[in-house]
JSON list of C-alpha atoms in Angstrom, two decimals:
[
{"chain": "A", "resi": 270, "resn": "ASP", "atom": "CA", "xyz": [-38.41, 26.08, -37.87]},
{"chain": "A", "resi": 271, "resn": "GLY", "atom": "CA", "xyz": [-36.63, 25.42, -34.82]},
{"chain": "A", "resi": 272, "resn": "GLY", "atom": "CA", "xyz": [-38.79, 24.81, -31.65]},
{"chain": "A", "resi": 273, "resn": "ILE", "atom": "CA", "xyz": [-40.52, 22.64, -29.74]},
{"chain": "A", "resi": 274, "resn": "THR", "atom": "CA", "xyz": [-44.15, 22.07, -30.23]},
{"chain": "A", "resi": 275, "resn": "GLN", "atom": "CA", "xyz": [-46.58, 20.30, -27.68]},
{"chain": "A", "resi": 276, "resn": "SER", "atom": "CA", "xyz": [-49.82, 18.58, -27.61]},
{"chain": "A", "resi": 277, "resn": "PRO", "atom": "CA", "xyz": [-52.45, 18.67, -27.34]},
{"chain": "A", "resi": 278, "resn": "LYS", "atom": "CA", "xyz": [-53.28, 21.93, -26.65]},
{"chain": "A", "resi": 279, "resn": "TYR", "atom": "CA", "xyz": [-55.43, 21.57, -24.54]},
{"chain": "A", "resi": 280, "resn": "LEU", "atom": "CA", "xyz": [-56.46, 18.49, -22.79]},
{"chain": "A", "resi": 281, "resn": "PHE", "atom": "CA", "xyz": [-59.93, 17.19, -20.32]},
{"chain": "A", "resi": 282, "resn": "ARG", "atom": "CA", "xyz": [-59.46, 13.29, -17.43]},
{"chain": "A", "resi": 283, "resn": "LYS", "atom": "CA", "xyz": [-61.02, 12.48, -16.16]},
{"chain": "A", "resi": 284, "resn": "GLU", "atom": "CA", "xyz": [-61.00, 11.13, -12.55]},
{"chain": "A", "resi": 285, "resn": "GLY", "atom": "CA", "xyz": [-59.18, 7.43, -12.84]},
{"chain": "A", "resi": 286, "resn": "GLN", "atom": "CA", "xyz": [-56.89, 8.19, -16.87]},
{"chain": "A", "resi": 287, "resn": "ASN", "atom": "CA", "xyz": [-54.00, 8.48, -17.48]},
{"chain": "A", "resi": 288, "resn": "VAL", "atom": "CA", "xyz": [-52.83, 10.12, -20.44]},
{"chain": "A", "resi": 289, "resn": "THR", "atom": "CA", "xyz": [-50.05, 11.49, -21.67]},
{"chain": "A", "resi": 290, "resn": "LEU", "atom": "CA", "xyz": [-48.20, 14.87, -22.97]},
{"chain": "A", "resi": 291, "resn": "SER", "atom": "CA", "xyz": [-46.50, 14.74, -26.25]},
{"chain": "A", "resi": 292, "resn": "CYS", "atom": "CA", "xyz": [-42.97, 17.40, -26.26]},
{"chain": "A", "resi": 293, "resn": "GLU", "atom": "CA", "xyz": [-41.64, 17.02, -29.87]},
{"chain": "A", "resi": 294, "resn": "GLN", "atom": "CA", "xyz": [-38.29, 19.07, -30.14]},
{"chain": "A", "resi": 295, "resn": "ASN", "atom": "CA", "xyz": [-35.93, 20.10, -33.14]},
{"chain": "A", "resi": 296, "resn": "LEU", "atom": "CA", "xyz": [-33.36, 22.23, -32.41]},
{"chain": "A", "resi": 297, "resn": "ASN", "atom": "CA", "xyz": [-30.78, 19.47, -31.27]},
{"chain": "A", "resi": 298, "resn": "HIS", "atom": "CA", "xyz": [-30.82, 20.08, -28.10]},
{"chain": "A", "resi": 299, "resn": "ASP", "atom": "CA", "xyz": [-30.09, 17.30, -25.54]},
{"chain": "A", "resi": 300, "resn": "ALA", "atom": "CA", "xyz": [-31.44, 18.36, -22.19]},
{"chain": "A", "resi": 301, "resn": "MET", "atom": "CA", "xyz": [-35.45, 18.68, -21.97]},
{"chain": "A", "resi": 302, "resn": "TYR", "atom": "CA", "xyz": [-37.20, 19.43, -18.59]},
{"chain": "A", "resi": 303, "resn": "TRP", "atom": "CA", "xyz": [-40.76, 19.29, -18.21]},
{"chain": "A", "resi": 304, "resn": "TYR", "atom": "CA", "xyz": [-42.49, 21.60, -15.76]},
{"chain": "A", "resi": 305, "resn": "ARG", "atom": "CA", "xyz": [-46.06, 22.00, -13.82]},
{"chain": "A", "resi": 306, "resn": "GLN", "atom": "CA", "xyz": [-47.63, 25.99, -13.85]},
{"chain": "A", "resi": 307, "resn": "ASP", "atom": "CA", "xyz": [-49.81, 26.59, -11.64]},
{"chain": "A", "resi": 308, "resn": "PRO", "atom": "CA", "xyz": [-51.27, 30.91, -11.42]},
{"chain": "A", "resi": 309, "resn": "GLY", "atom": "CA", "xyz": [-49.43, 32.44, -8.47]},
{"chain": "A", "resi": 310, "resn": "GLN", "atom": "CA", "xyz": [-45.89, 30.30, -8.49]},
{"chain": "A", "resi": 311, "resn": "GLY", "atom": "CA", "xyz": [-43.38, 29.14, -9.81]},
{"chain": "A", "resi": 312, "resn": "LEU", "atom": "CA", "xyz": [-42.37, 27.41, -12.36]},
{"chain": "A", "resi": 313, "resn": "ARG", "atom": "CA", "xyz": [-42.12, 23.25, -10.61]},
{"chain": "A", "resi": 314, "resn": "LEU", "atom": "CA", "xyz": [-39.60, 20.67, -12.42]},
{"chain": "A", "resi": 315, "resn": "ILE", "atom": "CA", "xyz": [-42.12, 17.65, -12.95]},
{"chain": "A", "resi": 316, "resn": "TYR", "atom": "CA", "xyz": [-39.18, 15.29, -14.73]},
{"chain": "A", "resi": 317, "resn": "TYR", "atom": "CA", "xyz": [-35.51, 16.02, -17.19]},
{"chain": "A", "resi": 318, "resn": "SER", "atom": "CA", "xyz": [-33.97, 14.07, -18.99]},
{"chain": "A", "resi": 319, "resn": "GLN", "atom": "CA", "xyz": [-30.30, 15.04, -19.94]},
{"chain": "A", "resi": 320, "resn": "ILE", "atom": "CA", "xyz": [-29.64, 12.14, -22.29]},
{"chain": "A", "resi": 321, "resn": "VAL", "atom": "CA", "xyz": [-31.42, 9.20, -24.14]},
{"chain": "A", "resi": 322, "resn": "ASN", "atom": "CA", "xyz": [-32.52, 6.49, -22.34]},
{"chain": "A", "resi": 323, "resn": "ASP", "atom": "CA", "xyz": [-32.46, 8.32, -18.58]},
{"chain": "A", "resi": 324, "resn": "PHE", "atom": "CA", "xyz": [-34.00, 10.80, -17.10]},
{"chain": "A", "resi": 325, "resn": "GLN", "atom": "CA", "xyz": [-34.36, 12.02, -13.11]},
{"chain": "A", "resi": 326, "resn": "LYS", "atom": "CA", "xyz": [-36.19, 13.07, -10.35]},
{"chain": "A", "resi": 327, "resn": "GLY", "atom": "CA", "xyz": [-37.74, 16.98, -10.50]},
{"chain": "A", "resi": 328, "resn": "ASP", "atom": "CA", "xyz": [-39.55, 18.29, -7.44]},
{"chain": "A", "resi": 329, "resn": "ILE", "atom": "CA", "xyz": [-42.76, 17.19, -7.80]},
{"chain": "A", "resi": 330, "resn": "ALA", "atom": "CA", "xyz": [-42.79, 14.07, -9.21]},
{"chain": "A", "resi": 331, "resn": "GLU", "atom": "CA", "xyz": [-45.21, 11.64, -7.44]},
{"chain": "A", "resi": 332, "resn": "GLY", "atom": "CA", "xyz": [-48.13, 10.31, -10.02]},
{"chain": "A", "resi": 333, "resn": "TYR", "atom": "CA", "xyz": [-46.16, 10.48, -13.53]},
{"chain": "A", "resi": 334, "resn": "SER", "atom": "CA", "xyz": [-43.89, 9.04, -14.72]},
{"chain": "A", "resi": 335, "resn": "VAL", "atom": "CA", "xyz": [-41.95, 10.20, -18.90]},
{"chain": "A", "resi": 336, "resn": "SER", "atom": "CA", "xyz": [-39.82, 8.25, -21.28]},
{"chain": "A", "resi": 337, "resn": "ARG", "atom": "CA", "xyz": [-36.57, 9.85, -23.25]},
{"chain": "A", "resi": 338, "resn": "GLU", "atom": "CA", "xyz": [-36.22, 7.50, -26.34]},
{"chain": "A", "resi": 339, "resn": "LYS", "atom": "CA", "xyz": [-35.52, 9.51, -28.34]},
{"chain": "A", "resi": 340, "resn": "LYS", "atom": "CA", "xyz": [-33.01, 12.33, -28.47]},
{"chain": "A", "resi": 341, "resn": "GLU", "atom": "CA", "xyz": [-36.21, 15.15, -29.64]},
{"chain": "A", "resi": 342, "resn": "SER", "atom": "CA", "xyz": [-39.27, 13.71, -27.88]},
{"chain": "A", "resi": 343, "resn": "PHE", "atom": "CA", "xyz": [-39.79, 13.86, -24.27]},
{"chain": "A", "resi": 344, "resn": "PRO", "atom": "CA", "xyz": [-43.56, 12.22, -23.56]},
{"chain": "A", "resi": 345, "resn": "LEU", "atom": "CA", "xyz": [-45.04, 12.80, -20.10]},
{"chain": "A", "resi": 346, "resn": "THR", "atom": "CA", "xyz": [-47.46, 10.41, -18.39]},
{"chain": "A", "resi": 347, "resn": "VAL", "atom": "CA", "xyz": [-50.19, 11.63, -15.93]},
{"chain": "A", "resi": 348, "resn": "THR", "atom": "CA", "xyz": [-50.95, 8.95, -13.97]},
{"chain": "A", "resi": 349, "resn": "SER", "atom": "CA", "xyz": [-54.69, 8.37, -11.84]},
{"chain": "A", "resi": 350, "resn": "ALA", "atom": "CA", "xyz": [-52.40, 8.72, -8.40]},
{"chain": "A", "resi": 351, "resn": "GLN", "atom": "CA", "xyz": [-51.47, 12.50, -9.09]},
{"chain": "A", "resi": 352, "resn": "LYS", "atom": "CA", "xyz": [-53.90, 13.99, -6.93]},
{"chain": "A", "resi": 353, "resn": "ASN", "atom": "CA", "xyz": [-54.66, 17.70, -8.47]},
{"chain": "A", "resi": 354, "resn": "PRO", "atom": "CA", "xyz": [-53.37, 17.29, -12.61]},
{"chain": "A", "resi": 355, "resn": "THR", "atom": "CA", "xyz": [-55.37, 19.94, -13.34]},
{"chain": "A", "resi": 356, "resn": "ALA", "atom": "CA", "xyz": [-52.39, 22.56, -14.34]},
{"chain": "A", "resi": 357, "resn": "PHE", "atom": "CA", "xyz": [-50.87, 23.86, -17.17]},
{"chain": "A", "resi": 358, "resn": "TYR", "atom": "CA", "xyz": [-47.90, 21.91, -18.53]},
{"chain": "A", "resi": 359, "resn": "LEU", "atom": "CA", "xyz": [-44.28, 22.90, -19.36]},
{"chain": "A", "resi": 360, "resn": "CYS", "atom": "CA", "xyz": [-41.93, 22.13, -21.71]},
{"chain": "A", "resi": 361, "resn": "ALA", "atom": "CA", "xyz": [-38.76, 23.24, -22.78]},
{"chain": "A", "resi": 362, "resn": "SER", "atom": "CA", "xyz": [-35.35, 22.69, -23.82]},
{"chain": "A", "resi": 363, "resn": "SER", "atom": "CA", "xyz": [-31.52, 23.26, -22.96]},
{"chain": "A", "resi": 364, "resn": "ILE", "atom": "CA", "xyz": [-28.06, 22.30, -24.87]},
{"chain": "A", "resi": 365, "resn": "ALA", "atom": "CA", "xyz": [-26.64, 20.37, -22.71]},
{"chain": "A", "resi": 366, "resn": "GLY", "atom": "CA", "xyz": [-28.28, 19.74, -18.53]},
{"chain": "A", "resi": 367, "resn": "ARG", "atom": "CA", "xyz": [-25.31, 21.51, -16.89]},
{"chain": "A", "resi": 368, "resn": "THR", "atom": "CA", "xyz": [-26.72, 25.04, -16.14]},
{"chain": "A", "resi": 369, "resn": "GLY", "atom": "CA", "xyz": [-24.43, 27.50, -17.78]},
{"chain": "A", "resi": 370, "resn": "PRO", "atom": "CA", "xyz": [-23.27, 30.43, -20.01]},
{"chain": "A", "resi": 371, "resn": "TYR", "atom": "CA", "xyz": [-25.62, 29.88, -23.42]},
{"chain": "A", "resi": 372, "resn": "ASN", "atom": "CA", "xyz": [-27.76, 27.35, -21.30]},
{"chain": "A", "resi": 373, "resn": "GLU", "atom": "CA", "xyz": [-30.50, 28.42, -21.06]},
{"chain": "A", "resi": 374, "resn": "GLN", "atom": "CA", "xyz": [-33.83, 27.20, -21.73]},
{"chain": "A", "resi": 375, "resn": "PHE", "atom": "CA", "xyz": [-36.21, 27.10, -24.18]},
{"chain": "A", "resi": 376, "resn": "PHE", "atom": "CA", "xyz": [-39.74, 26.83, -23.51]},
{"chain": "A", "resi": 377, "resn": "GLY", "atom": "CA", "xyz": [-42.75, 25.24, -26.06]},
{"chain": "A", "resi": 378, "resn": "PRO", "atom": "CA", "xyz": [-46.30, 26.03, -25.83]},
{"chain": "A", "resi": 379, "resn": "GLY", "atom": "CA", "xyz": [-47.65, 24.36, -22.93]},
{"chain": "A", "resi": 380, "resn": "THR", "atom": "CA", "xyz": [-50.71, 22.08, -22.30]},
{"chain": "A", "resi": 381, "resn": "ARG", "atom": "CA", "xyz": [-53.05, 22.95, -20.02]},
{"chain": "A", "resi": 382, "resn": "LEU", "atom": "CA", "xyz": [-54.77, 19.73, -18.23]},
{"chain": "A", "resi": 383, "resn": "THR", "atom": "CA", "xyz": [-58.21, 19.80, -16.73]},
{"chain": "A", "resi": 384, "resn": "VAL", "atom": "CA", "xyz": [-59.87, 17.30, -14.44]},
{"chain": "A", "resi": 385, "resn": "LEU", "atom": "CA", "xyz": [-63.87, 16.87, -15.11]},
{"chain": "B", "resi": 57, "resn": "GLN", "atom": "CA", "xyz": [-38.63, 31.00, 3.17]},
{"chain": "B", "resi": 58, "resn": "LYS", "atom": "CA", "xyz": [-38.48, 30.44, -1.00]},
{"chain": "B", "resi": 59, "resn": "GLU", "atom": "CA", "xyz": [-35.25, 30.30, -3.01]},
{"chain": "B", "resi": 60, "resn": "VAL", "atom": "CA", "xyz": [-36.59, 33.14, -4.92]},
{"chain": "B", "resi": 61, "resn": "GLU", "atom": "CA", "xyz": [-39.18, 35.81, -4.54]},
{"chain": "B", "resi": 62, "resn": "GLN", "atom": "CA", "xyz": [-40.95, 38.63, -7.19]},
{"chain": "B", "resi": 63, "resn": "ASP", "atom": "CA", "xyz": [-44.11, 40.37, -6.31]},
{"chain": "B", "resi": 64, "resn": "PRO", "atom": "CA", "xyz": [-47.31, 38.17, -8.74]},
{"chain": "B", "resi": 65, "resn": "GLY", "atom": "CA", "xyz": [-48.58, 42.11, -8.82]},
{"chain": "B", "resi": 66, "resn": "PRO", "atom": "CA", "xyz": [-50.32, 42.61, -10.77]},
{"chain": "B", "resi": 67, "resn": "LEU", "atom": "CA", "xyz": [-48.40, 45.79, -12.54]},
{"chain": "B", "resi": 68, "resn": "SER", "atom": "CA", "xyz": [-50.91, 48.52, -14.52]},
{"chain": "B", "resi": 69, "resn": "VAL", "atom": "CA", "xyz": [-49.07, 51.05, -15.92]},
{"chain": "B", "resi": 70, "resn": "PRO", "atom": "CA", "xyz": [-49.48, 53.46, -18.90]},
{"chain": "B", "resi": 71, "resn": "GLU", "atom": "CA", "xyz": [-48.27, 53.22, -21.91]},
{"chain": "B", "resi": 72, "resn": "GLY", "atom": "CA", "xyz": [-45.05, 55.03, -22.33]},
{"chain": "B", "resi": 73, "resn": "ALA", "atom": "CA", "xyz": [-44.08, 54.18, -18.32]},
{"chain": "B", "resi": 74, "resn": "ILE", "atom": "CA", "xyz": [-41.13, 52.87, -17.16]},
{"chain": "B", "resi": 75, "resn": "VAL", "atom": "CA", "xyz": [-41.88, 49.60, -15.79]},
{"chain": "B", "resi": 76, "resn": "SER", "atom": "CA", "xyz": [-39.72, 47.98, -13.07]},
{"chain": "B", "resi": 77, "resn": "LEU", "atom": "CA", "xyz": [-39.61, 44.73, -12.68]},
{"chain": "B", "resi": 78, "resn": "ASN", "atom": "CA", "xyz": [-38.06, 42.99, -9.34]},
{"chain": "B", "resi": 79, "resn": "CYS", "atom": "CA", "xyz": [-37.16, 39.94, -7.66]},
{"chain": "B", "resi": 80, "resn": "THR", "atom": "CA", "xyz": [-35.36, 38.52, -4.75]},
{"chain": "B", "resi": 81, "resn": "TYR", "atom": "CA", "xyz": [-32.81, 35.57, -4.15]},
{"chain": "B", "resi": 82, "resn": "SER", "atom": "CA", "xyz": [-31.53, 33.68, -0.60]},
{"chain": "B", "resi": 83, "resn": "ASN", "atom": "CA", "xyz": [-28.95, 31.72, -2.96]},
{"chain": "B", "resi": 84, "resn": "SER", "atom": "CA", "xyz": [-25.42, 33.12, -3.24]},
{"chain": "B", "resi": 85, "resn": "ALA", "atom": "CA", "xyz": [-24.28, 30.44, -5.71]},
{"chain": "B", "resi": 86, "resn": "PHE", "atom": "CA", "xyz": [-26.33, 32.20, -8.65]},
{"chain": "B", "resi": 87, "resn": "GLN", "atom": "CA", "xyz": [-25.24, 33.64, -10.83]},
{"chain": "B", "resi": 88, "resn": "TYR", "atom": "CA", "xyz": [-26.58, 32.55, -13.54]},
{"chain": "B", "resi": 89, "resn": "PHE", "atom": "CA", "xyz": [-29.22, 35.06, -13.72]},
{"chain": "B", "resi": 90, "resn": "MET", "atom": "CA", "xyz": [-33.37, 35.17, -16.82]},
{"chain": "B", "resi": 91, "resn": "TRP", "atom": "CA", "xyz": [-36.12, 37.13, -18.24]},
{"chain": "B", "resi": 92, "resn": "TYR", "atom": "CA", "xyz": [-38.62, 35.73, -19.08]},
{"chain": "B", "resi": 93, "resn": "ARG", "atom": "CA", "xyz": [-41.80, 36.96, -20.86]},
{"chain": "B", "resi": 94, "resn": "GLN", "atom": "CA", "xyz": [-44.88, 34.69, -20.63]},
{"chain": "B", "resi": 95, "resn": "TYR", "atom": "CA", "xyz": [-48.36, 35.49, -22.43]},
{"chain": "B", "resi": 96, "resn": "SER", "atom": "CA", "xyz": [-51.61, 34.34, -21.92]},
{"chain": "B", "resi": 97, "resn": "ARG", "atom": "CA", "xyz": [-52.01, 30.82, -21.98]},
{"chain": "B", "resi": 98, "resn": "LYS", "atom": "CA", "xyz": [-48.86, 30.33, -23.55]},
{"chain": "B", "resi": 99, "resn": "GLY", "atom": "CA", "xyz": [-44.73, 29.28, -22.79]},
{"chain": "B", "resi": 100, "resn": "PRO", "atom": "CA", "xyz": [-42.12, 31.78, -21.68]},
{"chain": "B", "resi": 101, "resn": "GLU", "atom": "CA", "xyz": [-39.65, 33.53, -24.14]},
{"chain": "B", "resi": 102, "resn": "LEU", "atom": "CA", "xyz": [-36.65, 34.19, -22.77]},
{"chain": "B", "resi": 103, "resn": "LEU", "atom": "CA", "xyz": [-35.99, 38.17, -22.90]},
{"chain": "B", "resi": 104, "resn": "MET", "atom": "CA", "xyz": [-32.74, 38.19, -21.67]},
{"chain": "B", "resi": 105, "resn": "TYR", "atom": "CA", "xyz": [-29.82, 36.74, -19.74]},
{"chain": "B", "resi": 106, "resn": "THR", "atom": "CA", "xyz": [-27.14, 37.97, -16.64]},
{"chain": "B", "resi": 107, "resn": "TYR", "atom": "CA", "xyz": [-24.13, 36.30, -16.53]},
{"chain": "B", "resi": 108, "resn": "SER", "atom": "CA", "xyz": [-23.33, 37.65, -12.09]},
{"chain": "B", "resi": 109, "resn": "SER", "atom": "CA", "xyz": [-23.50, 41.16, -11.22]},
{"chain": "B", "resi": 110, "resn": "GLY", "atom": "CA", "xyz": [-23.58, 43.85, -14.26]},
{"chain": "B", "resi": 111, "resn": "ASN", "atom": "CA", "xyz": [-26.59, 45.70, -16.55]},
{"chain": "B", "resi": 112, "resn": "LYS", "atom": "CA", "xyz": [-27.38, 44.58, -19.86]},
{"chain": "B", "resi": 113, "resn": "GLU", "atom": "CA", "xyz": [-29.36, 46.06, -22.45]},
{"chain": "B", "resi": 114, "resn": "ASP", "atom": "CA", "xyz": [-31.61, 44.89, -25.43]},
{"chain": "B", "resi": 115, "resn": "GLY", "atom": "CA", "xyz": [-33.98, 48.44, -26.87]},
{"chain": "B", "resi": 116, "resn": "ARG", "atom": "CA", "xyz": [-36.58, 48.89, -24.34]},
{"chain": "B", "resi": 117, "resn": "PHE", "atom": "CA", "xyz": [-35.76, 46.45, -21.33]},
{"chain": "B", "resi": 118, "resn": "THR", "atom": "CA", "xyz": [-32.50, 46.25, -19.09]},
{"chain": "B", "resi": 119, "resn": "ALA", "atom": "CA", "xyz": [-31.91, 43.99, -16.43]},
{"chain": "B", "resi": 120, "resn": "GLN", "atom": "CA", "xyz": [-29.54, 44.67, -13.11]},
{"chain": "B", "resi": 121, "resn": "VAL", "atom": "CA", "xyz": [-28.35, 42.26, -11.10]},
{"chain": "B", "resi": 122, "resn": "ASP", "atom": "CA", "xyz": [-26.64, 43.38, -7.64]},
{"chain": "B", "resi": 123, "resn": "LYS", "atom": "CA", "xyz": [-25.16, 40.20, -6.32]},
{"chain": "B", "resi": 124, "resn": "SER", "atom": "CA", "xyz": [-24.63, 41.70, -2.88]},
{"chain": "B", "resi": 125, "resn": "SER", "atom": "CA", "xyz": [-28.54, 42.44, -2.23]},
{"chain": "B", "resi": 126, "resn": "LYS", "atom": "CA", "xyz": [-29.01, 39.74, -4.20]},
{"chain": "B", "resi": 127, "resn": "TYR", "atom": "CA", "xyz": [-31.33, 41.91, -6.12]},
{"chain": "B", "resi": 128, "resn": "ILE", "atom": "CA", "xyz": [-32.31, 41.91, -10.06]},
{"chain": "B", "resi": 129, "resn": "SER", "atom": "CA", "xyz": [-33.92, 44.32, -11.81]},
{"chain": "B", "resi": 130, "resn": "LEU", "atom": "CA", "xyz": [-36.39, 44.08, -15.26]},
{"chain": "B", "resi": 131, "resn": "PHE", "atom": "CA", "xyz": [-37.10, 47.87, -16.50]},
{"chain": "B", "resi": 132, "resn": "ILE", "atom": "CA", "xyz": [-39.06, 48.47, -19.70]},
{"chain": "B", "resi": 133, "resn": "ARG", "atom": "CA", "xyz": [-38.21, 51.61, -21.20]},
{"chain": "B", "resi": 134, "resn": "ASP", "atom": "CA", "xyz": [-41.30, 53.42, -23.14]},
{"chain": "B", "resi": 135, "resn": "SER", "atom": "CA", "xyz": [-44.16, 50.27, -22.51]},
{"chain": "B", "resi": 136, "resn": "GLN", "atom": "CA", "xyz": [-45.70, 50.01, -25.27]},
{"chain": "B", "resi": 137, "resn": "PRO", "atom": "CA", "xyz": [-49.61, 48.31, -24.75]},
{"chain": "B", "resi": 138, "resn": "SER", "atom": "CA", "xyz": [-48.36, 44.65, -26.06]},
{"chain": "B", "resi": 139, "resn": "ASP", "atom": "CA", "xyz": [-45.71, 44.67, -23.58]},
{"chain": "B", "resi": 140, "resn": "SER", "atom": "CA", "xyz": [-48.37, 43.44, -21.07]},
{"chain": "B", "resi": 141, "resn": "ALA", "atom": "CA", "xyz": [-48.32, 39.98, -20.13]},
{"chain": "B", "resi": 142, "resn": "THR", "atom": "CA", "xyz": [-46.28, 38.09, -16.91]},
{"chain": "B", "resi": 143, "resn": "TYR", "atom": "CA", "xyz": [-42.69, 38.82, -16.48]},
{"chain": "B", "resi": 144, "resn": "LEU", "atom": "CA", "xyz": [-40.37, 35.57, -14.64]},
{"chain": "B", "resi": 145, "resn": "CYS", "atom": "CA", "xyz": [-37.05, 35.93, -12.75]},
{"chain": "B", "resi": 146, "resn": "ALA", "atom": "CA", "xyz": [-35.26, 33.13, -13.10]},
{"chain": "B", "resi": 147, "resn": "MET", "atom": "CA", "xyz": [-31.35, 31.77, -11.84]},
{"chain": "B", "resi": 148, "resn": "SER", "atom": "CA", "xyz": [-28.85, 29.12, -11.42]},
{"chain": "B", "resi": 149, "resn": "ALA", "atom": "CA", "xyz": [-26.33, 28.31, -9.83]},
{"chain": "B", "resi": 150, "resn": "GLU", "atom": "CA", "xyz": [-23.26, 26.76, -12.06]},
{"chain": "B", "resi": 151, "resn": "GLY", "atom": "CA", "xyz": [-24.49, 22.83, -12.68]},
{"chain": "B", "resi": 152, "resn": "PHE", "atom": "CA", "xyz": [-28.07, 22.82, -10.90]},
{"chain": "B", "resi": 153, "resn": "LYS", "atom": "CA", "xyz": [-31.42, 24.30, -11.67]},
{"chain": "B", "resi": 154, "resn": "THR", "atom": "CA", "xyz": [-32.90, 26.52, -13.09]},
{"chain": "B", "resi": 155, "resn": "ILE", "atom": "CA", "xyz": [-35.28, 28.05, -9.41]},
{"chain": "B", "resi": 156, "resn": "PHE", "atom": "CA", "xyz": [-38.45, 30.43, -11.62]},
{"chain": "B", "resi": 157, "resn": "GLY", "atom": "CA", "xyz": [-39.92, 33.60, -9.82]},
{"chain": "B", "resi": 158, "resn": "ALA", "atom": "CA", "xyz": [-43.82, 33.47, -9.52]},
{"chain": "B", "resi": 159, "resn": "GLY", "atom": "CA", "xyz": [-43.97, 36.12, -11.69]},
{"chain": "B", "resi": 160, "resn": "THR", "atom": "CA", "xyz": [-45.72, 39.68, -12.28]},
{"chain": "B", "resi": 161, "resn": "ARG", "atom": "CA", "xyz": [-48.63, 40.09, -13.93]},
{"chain": "B", "resi": 162, "resn": "LEU", "atom": "CA", "xyz": [-47.88, 43.26, -16.25]},
{"chain": "B", "resi": 163, "resn": "PHE", "atom": "CA", "xyz": [-51.03, 45.41, -17.51]},
{"chain": "B", "resi": 164, "resn": "VAL", "atom": "CA", "xyz": [-49.47, 48.60, -19.02]},
{"chain": "B", "resi": 165, "resn": "LYS", "atom": "CA", "xyz": [-52.55, 50.57, -20.35]},
{"chain": "B", "resi": 166, "resn": "ALA", "atom": "CA", "xyz": [-53.51, 52.40, -23.91]}
]
């Protein structure tokens, strides 16, 4: 059963803590993405990776970090530098990083992060 | 001005109604257009994917793109309570990142 998994489903963070969100895919996709979703706003791109050991900042990368050591895994760390981290975080993947025909993004179920 | 504008709703319709969801955009370079459906507390799932202008039909769903007006639509025929969700439009130009609308919340009442 191919797909994208994210864990945990819910995560609570105390002020000043770093937390890491997991994203795994078994679709053999080269590209992976992290988005943040806030009420009333579209998905905002945090980081993306087109290939293993390479990643680029998206529109709102400040306070976040990523790694891409394996093709199937793209974890996101929310650091204490992120001032307003409470949001719904979505991981996605696509066959390749370049947009084009039949290169749509597929999403995981999301992680809801709440700062206490 | 946002690159992609989408009315957040909520839109409430009776079961069996025809639903029209819309997005406008400003970047004339966009040529790939998508509609995603997102149930509460879930990730978005791809519903429709169209290239350039024209219509595409899949069961009860029809996606329409009018590039001259920079306007895209998703029509849902014979709407069902299970269609109640948030619908996100998304679009991209060749080689560039995908831009998402804010989403329209739809409620279909039985």
